[in-house]
Amino acid sequence: MSKSREFILVIFIGAFISFIAGIVFNKSICLFINIFGLPCPSCGMTRAYISLGHLDIKKAFYYHPLFWSVPLILLGYKNKKIIYILGILFISVWLVRMYLYFPDIEPMKFNNKAIYVRIFNGLKNIIK
């Protein structure tokens, strides 16, 4: 199997798992927030594209200021330099958004029903 087919397969498997997690947890389709409780670096991307689809560019930038970079990632996934630069940019924007908005403002809300949060709280209650 070629590298590009493997890449596409991984994306589809991740999307399927995320979709199932969204149904089970009834919160978000993001595996990261459903497992850890924290928003992921691409949190708000779906809402940004929905806003863009409604031609509300200001709201799209609010939900995720890097929504425009996804086509660059998809087109340049073989170019490591582009991926590294965009990865650093995503993490930088994520840190700023976590500082400004976490844990109470959408889309940077904390998920109290996340798997690790439930496990931690259960262990904390047992230890008491």
PDB file of C-alpha atoms in Angstrom, residues 7-125:
ATOM      1  CA  PHE A   7      -2.402   8.427   5.102  1.00  0.00           C
ATOM      2  CA  ILE A   8      -5.955   8.591   3.721  1.00  0.00           C
ATOM      3  CA  LEU A   9      -6.873   5.328   5.474  1.00  0.00           C
ATOM      4  CA  VAL A  10      -5.619   6.660   8.819  1.00  0.00           C
ATOM      5  CA  ILE A  11      -7.666   9.850   8.341  1.00  0.00           C
ATOM      6  CA  PHE A  12     -10.827   7.858   7.579  1.00  0.00           C
ATOM      7  CA  ILE A  13     -10.298   5.508  10.542  1.00  0.00           C
ATOM      8  CA  GLY A  14      -9.736   8.488  12.854  1.00  0.00           C
ATOM      9  CA  ALA A  15     -12.850  10.215  11.514  1.00  0.00           C
ATOM     10  CA  PHE A  16     -14.921   7.060  12.034  1.00  0.00           C
ATOM     11  CA  ILE A  17     -13.679   6.602  15.615  1.00  0.00           C
ATOM     12  CA  SER A  18     -14.317  10.271  16.340  1.00  0.00           C
ATOM     13  CA  PHE A  19     -17.842  10.018  14.945  1.00  0.00           C
ATOM     14  CA  ILE A  20     -18.591   6.976  17.130  1.00  0.00           C
ATOM     15  CA  ALA A  21     -17.119   8.760  20.175  1.00  0.00           C
ATOM     16  CA  GLY A  22     -19.372  11.736  19.454  1.00  0.00           C
ATOM     17  CA  ILE A  23     -22.415   9.489  19.449  1.00  0.00           C
ATOM     18  CA  VAL A  24     -21.399   7.607  22.624  1.00  0.00           C
ATOM     19  CA  PHE A  25     -20.402  10.700  24.651  1.00  0.00           C
ATOM     20  CA  ASN A  26     -23.015  12.986  23.086  1.00  0.00           C
ATOM     21  CA  LYS A  27     -20.586  15.899  23.291  1.00  0.00           C
ATOM     22  CA  SER A  28     -17.991  16.241  20.575  1.00  0.00           C
ATOM     23  CA  ILE A  29     -16.584  14.131  17.794  1.00  0.00           C
ATOM     24  CA  CYS A  30     -13.054  14.976  18.941  1.00  0.00           C
ATOM     25  CA  LEU A  31     -11.276  11.971  20.458  1.00  0.00           C
ATOM     26  CA  PHE A  32      -8.842  14.216  22.299  1.00  0.00           C
ATOM     27  CA  ILE A  33     -11.495  16.073  24.301  1.00  0.00           C
ATOM     28  CA  ASN A  34     -13.524  12.909  24.865  1.00  0.00           C
ATOM     29  CA  ILE A  35     -10.514  11.097  26.311  1.00  0.00           C
ATOM     30  CA  PHE A  36      -8.553  13.850  28.109  1.00  0.00           C
ATOM     31  CA  GLY A  37     -11.189  16.531  28.722  1.00  0.00           C
ATOM     32  CA  LEU A  38      -9.026  19.226  27.141  1.00  0.00           C
ATOM     33  CA  PRO A  39      -9.702  20.812  23.764  1.00  0.00           C
ATOM     34  CA  CYS A  40      -7.277  19.697  21.051  1.00  0.00           C
ATOM     35  CA  PRO A  41      -5.174  22.072  18.923  1.00  0.00           C
ATOM     36  CA  SER A  42      -7.767  21.899  16.147  1.00  0.00           C
ATOM     37  CA  CYS A  43     -10.736  22.408  18.465  1.00  0.00           C
ATOM     38  CA  GLY A  44     -13.408  24.531  16.825  1.00  0.00           C
ATOM     39  CA  MET A  45     -12.392  23.588  13.293  1.00  0.00           C
ATOM     40  CA  THR A  46     -15.748  21.972  12.443  1.00  0.00           C
ATOM     41  CA  ARG A  47     -17.653  25.005  13.719  1.00  0.00           C
ATOM     42  CA  ALA A  48     -15.292  27.265  11.778  1.00  0.00           C
ATOM     43  CA  TYR A  49     -16.120  25.451   8.540  1.00  0.00           C
ATOM     44  CA  ILE A  50     -19.840  25.495   9.326  1.00  0.00           C
ATOM     45  CA  SER A  51     -19.568  29.273   9.860  1.00  0.00           C
ATOM     46  CA  LEU A  52     -17.609  29.599   6.631  1.00  0.00           C
ATOM     47  CA  GLY A  53     -20.350  27.649   4.872  1.00  0.00           C
ATOM     48  CA  HIS A  54     -22.805  30.285   6.141  1.00  0.00           C
ATOM     49  CA  LEU A  55     -20.404  32.955   4.808  1.00  0.00           C
ATOM     50  CA  ASP A  56     -19.696  34.220   8.330  1.00  0.00           C
ATOM     51  CA  ILE A  57     -15.924  34.623   8.061  1.00  0.00           C
ATOM     52  CA  LYS A  58     -15.611  36.549  11.325  1.00  0.00           C
ATOM     53  CA  LYS A  59     -17.206  33.680  13.250  1.00  0.00           C
ATOM     54  CA  ALA A  60     -15.079  31.149  11.353  1.00  0.00           C
ATOM     55  CA  PHE A  61     -11.937  32.938  12.541  1.00  0.00           C
ATOM     56  CA  TYR A  62     -13.359  33.064  16.076  1.00  0.00           C
ATOM     57  CA  TYR A  63     -13.951  29.318  16.220  1.00  0.00           C
ATOM     58  CA  HIS A  64     -10.519  28.530  14.810  1.00  0.00           C
ATOM     59  CA  PRO A  65      -8.199  31.165  13.337  1.00  0.00           C
ATOM     60  CA  LEU A  66      -6.287  28.547  11.302  1.00  0.00           C
ATOM     61  CA  PHE A  67      -9.254  27.014   9.456  1.00  0.00           C
ATOM     62  CA  TRP A  68      -7.758  28.288   6.212  1.00  0.00           C
ATOM     63  CA  SER A  69      -4.651  26.113   6.672  1.00  0.00           C
ATOM     64  CA  VAL A  70      -6.356  22.725   6.319  1.00  0.00           C
ATOM     65  CA  PRO A  71      -6.125  22.743   2.500  1.00  0.00           C
ATOM     66  CA  LEU A  72      -2.393  23.517   2.834  1.00  0.00           C
ATOM     67  CA  ILE A  73      -1.994  20.518   5.137  1.00  0.00           C
ATOM     68  CA  LEU A  74      -3.869  18.233   2.762  1.00  0.00           C
ATOM     69  CA  LEU A  75      -1.973  19.459  -0.298  1.00  0.00           C
ATOM     70  CA  GLY A  76       1.443  19.604   1.327  1.00  0.00           C
ATOM     71  CA  TYR A  77       1.405  16.589   3.627  1.00  0.00           C
ATOM     72  CA  LYS A  78       4.437  15.156   1.817  1.00  0.00           C
ATOM     73  CA  ASN A  79       6.453  18.335   2.427  1.00  0.00           C
ATOM     74  CA  LYS A  80       7.767  17.985   5.983  1.00  0.00           C
ATOM     75  CA  LYS A  81       8.733  21.642   6.205  1.00  0.00           C
ATOM     76  CA  ILE A  82       5.139  22.797   5.599  1.00  0.00           C
ATOM     77  CA  ILE A  83       3.780  20.259   8.088  1.00  0.00           C
ATOM     78  CA  TYR A  84       6.300  21.249  10.791  1.00  0.00           C
ATOM     79  CA  ILE A  85       5.616  24.971  10.319  1.00  0.00           C
ATOM     80  CA  LEU A  86       1.850  24.462  10.442  1.00  0.00           C
ATOM     81  CA  GLY A  87       2.211  22.108  13.419  1.00  0.00           C
ATOM     82  CA  ILE A  88       4.162  24.725  15.372  1.00  0.00           C
ATOM     83  CA  LEU A  89       1.611  27.356  14.335  1.00  0.00           C
ATOM     84  CA  PHE A  90      -1.299  25.147  15.483  1.00  0.00           C
ATOM     85  CA  ILE A  91       0.298  24.462  18.864  1.00  0.00           C
ATOM     86  CA  SER A  92       1.134  28.160  19.352  1.00  0.00           C
ATOM     87  CA  VAL A  93      -2.426  29.232  18.546  1.00  0.00           C
ATOM     88  CA  TRP A  94      -3.743  26.442  20.788  1.00  0.00           C
ATOM     89  CA  LEU A  95      -1.664  27.676  23.743  1.00  0.00           C
ATOM     90  CA  VAL A  96      -2.860  31.261  23.266  1.00  0.00           C
ATOM     91  CA  ARG A  97      -6.490  30.118  22.987  1.00  0.00           C
ATOM     92  CA  MET A  98      -6.112  27.915  26.091  1.00  0.00           C
ATOM     93  CA  TYR A  99      -4.750  30.911  28.008  1.00  0.00           C
ATOM     94  CA  LEU A 100      -7.490  33.281  26.812  1.00  0.00           C
ATOM     95  CA  TYR A 101     -10.577  31.026  26.783  1.00  0.00           C
ATOM     96  CA  PHE A 102     -10.066  27.797  28.770  1.00  0.00           C
ATOM     97  CA  PRO A 103     -12.061  26.339  30.581  1.00  0.00           C
ATOM     98  CA  ASP A 104     -15.338  28.227  30.139  1.00  0.00           C
ATOM     99  CA  ILE A 105     -15.600  29.755  26.657  1.00  0.00           C
ATOM    100  CA  GLU A 106     -16.562  27.756  23.566  1.00  0.00           C
ATOM    101  CA  PRO A 107     -14.872  26.042  21.859  1.00  0.00           C
ATOM    102  CA  MET A 108     -12.197  25.803  24.572  1.00  0.00           C
ATOM    103  CA  LYS A 109     -14.408  24.240  27.244  1.00  0.00           C
ATOM    104  CA  PHE A 110     -13.337  21.510  29.627  1.00  0.00           C
ATOM    105  CA  ASN A 111     -15.182  18.171  29.222  1.00  0.00           C
ATOM    106  CA  ASN A 112     -16.104  16.849  32.671  1.00  0.00           C
ATOM    107  CA  LYS A 113     -17.372  13.615  31.113  1.00  0.00           C
ATOM    108  CA  ALA A 114     -14.051  12.665  29.495  1.00  0.00           C
ATOM    109  CA  ILE A 115     -12.714   9.164  30.118  1.00  0.00           C
ATOM    110  CA  TYR A 116      -9.580  10.185  32.043  1.00  0.00           C
ATOM    111  CA  VAL A 117     -11.519  12.751  34.075  1.00  0.00           C
ATOM    112  CA  ARG A 118     -14.025  10.071  35.107  1.00  0.00           C
ATOM    113  CA  ILE A 119     -11.236   7.624  35.971  1.00  0.00           C
ATOM    114  CA  PHE A 120      -9.343  10.265  37.970  1.00  0.00           C
ATOM    115  CA  ASN A 121     -12.476  11.339  39.863  1.00  0.00           C
ATOM    116  CA  GLY A 122     -13.382   7.690  40.544  1.00  0.00           C
ATOM    117  CA  LEU A 123      -9.906   6.976  41.915  1.00  0.00           C
ATOM    118  CA  LYS A 124      -9.999  10.164  43.967  1.00  0.00           C
ATOM    119  CA  ASN A 125     -13.302   9.094  45.519  1.00  0.00           C
TER     120      ASN A 125
END
